[in-house]
Coordinates of C-alpha atoms in Angstrom, one line a residue:
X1 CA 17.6 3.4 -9.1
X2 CA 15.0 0.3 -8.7
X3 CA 12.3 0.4 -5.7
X4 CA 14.2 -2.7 -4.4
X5 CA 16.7 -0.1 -3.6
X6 CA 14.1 2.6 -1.6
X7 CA 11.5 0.6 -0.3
X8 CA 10.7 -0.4 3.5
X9 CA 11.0 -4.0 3.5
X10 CA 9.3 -4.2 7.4
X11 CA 6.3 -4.4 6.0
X12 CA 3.2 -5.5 8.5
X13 CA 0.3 -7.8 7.2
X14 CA -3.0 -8.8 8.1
X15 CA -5.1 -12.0 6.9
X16 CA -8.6 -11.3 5.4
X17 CA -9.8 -13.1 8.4
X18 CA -8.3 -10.8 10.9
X19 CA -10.6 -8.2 13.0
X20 CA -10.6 -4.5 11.7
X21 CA -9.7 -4.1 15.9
X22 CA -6.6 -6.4 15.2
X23 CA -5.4 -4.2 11.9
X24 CA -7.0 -0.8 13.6
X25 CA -4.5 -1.4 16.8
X26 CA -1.4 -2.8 14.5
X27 CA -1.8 0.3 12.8
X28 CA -2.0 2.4 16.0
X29 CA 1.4 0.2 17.3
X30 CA 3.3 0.9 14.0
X31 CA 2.1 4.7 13.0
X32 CA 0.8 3.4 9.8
X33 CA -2.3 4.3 7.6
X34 CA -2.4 1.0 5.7
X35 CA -2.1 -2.7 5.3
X36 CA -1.6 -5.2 2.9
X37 CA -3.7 -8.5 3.2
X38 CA -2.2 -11.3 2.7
X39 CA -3.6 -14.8 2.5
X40 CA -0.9 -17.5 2.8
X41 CA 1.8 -15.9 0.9
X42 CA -0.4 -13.6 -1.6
X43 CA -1.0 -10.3 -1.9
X44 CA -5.4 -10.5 -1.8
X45 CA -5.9 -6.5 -0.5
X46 CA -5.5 -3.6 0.8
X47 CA -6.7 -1.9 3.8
X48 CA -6.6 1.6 5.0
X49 CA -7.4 4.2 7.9
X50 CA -10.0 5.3 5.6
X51 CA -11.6 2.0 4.7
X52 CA -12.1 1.5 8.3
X53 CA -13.8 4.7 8.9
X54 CA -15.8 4.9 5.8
X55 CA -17.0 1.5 4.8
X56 CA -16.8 0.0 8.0
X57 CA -18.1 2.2 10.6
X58 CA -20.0 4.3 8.0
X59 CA -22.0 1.1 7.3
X60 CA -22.7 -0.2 11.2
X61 CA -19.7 -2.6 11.2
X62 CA -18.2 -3.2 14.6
X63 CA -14.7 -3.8 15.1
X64 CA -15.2 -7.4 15.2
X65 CA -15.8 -7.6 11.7
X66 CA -13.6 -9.1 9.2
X67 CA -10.7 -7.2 7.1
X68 CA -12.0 -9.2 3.9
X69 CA -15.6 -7.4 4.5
X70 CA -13.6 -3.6 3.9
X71 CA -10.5 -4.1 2.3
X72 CA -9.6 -3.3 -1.5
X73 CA -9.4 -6.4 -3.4
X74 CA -8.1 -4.5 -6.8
X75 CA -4.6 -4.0 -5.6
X76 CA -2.4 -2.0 -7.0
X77 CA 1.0 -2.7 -6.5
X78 CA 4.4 -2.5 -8.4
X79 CA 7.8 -5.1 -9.2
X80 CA 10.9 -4.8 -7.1
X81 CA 12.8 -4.6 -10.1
X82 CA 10.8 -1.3 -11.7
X83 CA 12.8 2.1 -12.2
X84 CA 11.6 4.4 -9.4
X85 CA 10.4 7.3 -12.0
X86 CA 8.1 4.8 -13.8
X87 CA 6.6 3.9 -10.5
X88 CA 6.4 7.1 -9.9
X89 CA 4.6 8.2 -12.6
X90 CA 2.3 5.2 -12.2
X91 CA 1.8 6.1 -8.4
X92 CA 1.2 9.7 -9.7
X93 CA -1.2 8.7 -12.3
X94 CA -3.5 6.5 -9.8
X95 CA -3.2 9.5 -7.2
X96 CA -1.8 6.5 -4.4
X97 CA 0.7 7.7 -1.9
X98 CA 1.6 4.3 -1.2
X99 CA 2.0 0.7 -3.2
X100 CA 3.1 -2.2 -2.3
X101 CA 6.1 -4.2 -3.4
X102 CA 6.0 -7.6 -5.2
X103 CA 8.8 -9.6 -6.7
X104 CA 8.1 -11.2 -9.9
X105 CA 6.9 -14.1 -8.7
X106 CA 3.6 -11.7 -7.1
X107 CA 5.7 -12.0 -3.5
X108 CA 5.2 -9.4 -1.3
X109 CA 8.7 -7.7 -0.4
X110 CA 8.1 -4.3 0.6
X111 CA 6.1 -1.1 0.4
X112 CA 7.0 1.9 -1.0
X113 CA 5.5 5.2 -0.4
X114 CA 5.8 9.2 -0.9
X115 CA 8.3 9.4 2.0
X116 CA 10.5 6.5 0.6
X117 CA 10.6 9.0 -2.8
X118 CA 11.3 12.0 -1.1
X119 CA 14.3 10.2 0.6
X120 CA 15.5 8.9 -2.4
X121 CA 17.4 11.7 -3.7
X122 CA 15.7 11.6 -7.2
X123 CA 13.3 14.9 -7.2
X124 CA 12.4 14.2 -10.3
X125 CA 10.5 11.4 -9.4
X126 CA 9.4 12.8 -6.0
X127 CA 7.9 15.7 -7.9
X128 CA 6.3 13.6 -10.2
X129 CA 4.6 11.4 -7.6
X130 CA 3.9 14.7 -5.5
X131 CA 2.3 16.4 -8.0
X132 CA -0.1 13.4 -8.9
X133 CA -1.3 12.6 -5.1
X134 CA -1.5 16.6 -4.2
X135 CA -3.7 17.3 -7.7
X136 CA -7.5 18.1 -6.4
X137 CA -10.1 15.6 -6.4

């Protein structure tokens, strides 16, 4: 099976630009822990719950501050086209519960994340990937 065929393709983004209030509140609306960042149509970062409790209000940052000044600019992601075990494995090997989804032109088409694996049907690869994020710090 390909990640095409698993992953959430409603995928919310915020620009770089954007408030950490205007991605803290999507996140709220849509019950999610993360964001990509996108800047025209590029993948640029990442942001997460935690980025916005640890680097941002951690540091002094008000909510007004920007999504560029917090988010992950090494993003990991993986190809719509990839078997799901190798992306599990990879997932499992970074300890991520969640990547998003390019197409080979570096598009972003989706996300994909432990609870897309564990519907999938393939417990090989949901074990795989569990037993990578669950592994102690």
């Amino acid at each position: 099976m390909k990640i095409s065929q698993m992953m959430s393709d409603d995928v919310c983004v915020v620009a770089p630009d954007d408030t950490l209030r205007r991605a803290a509140a999507l996140m709220a609306q849509k019950d999610i822990g993360s964001l990509p960042v996108g800047e025209g149509d590029r993948l640029v970062g990442f942001l997460t719950d935690r980025d916005i409790v640890v680097r941002a209000v951690a540091d002094g940052l008000g909510p007004d501050a920007p999504v560029r000044q917090v988010m992950s600019a090494d993003v990991k992601y993986c190809f719509d086209d990839e078997d799901i075990e190798a992306v599990a494995q990879n997932m499992a090997d970074l300890a991520v519960r969640r990547l998003p989804v390019v197409n080979r032109d570096k598009r972003l088409v989706g996300m994909v994340s432990l609870g897309n694996f564990a519907q999938s049907g393939d417990a090989d690869a949901s074990q795989e990937l569990l037993r990578g994020v669950a592994r102690p710090h």
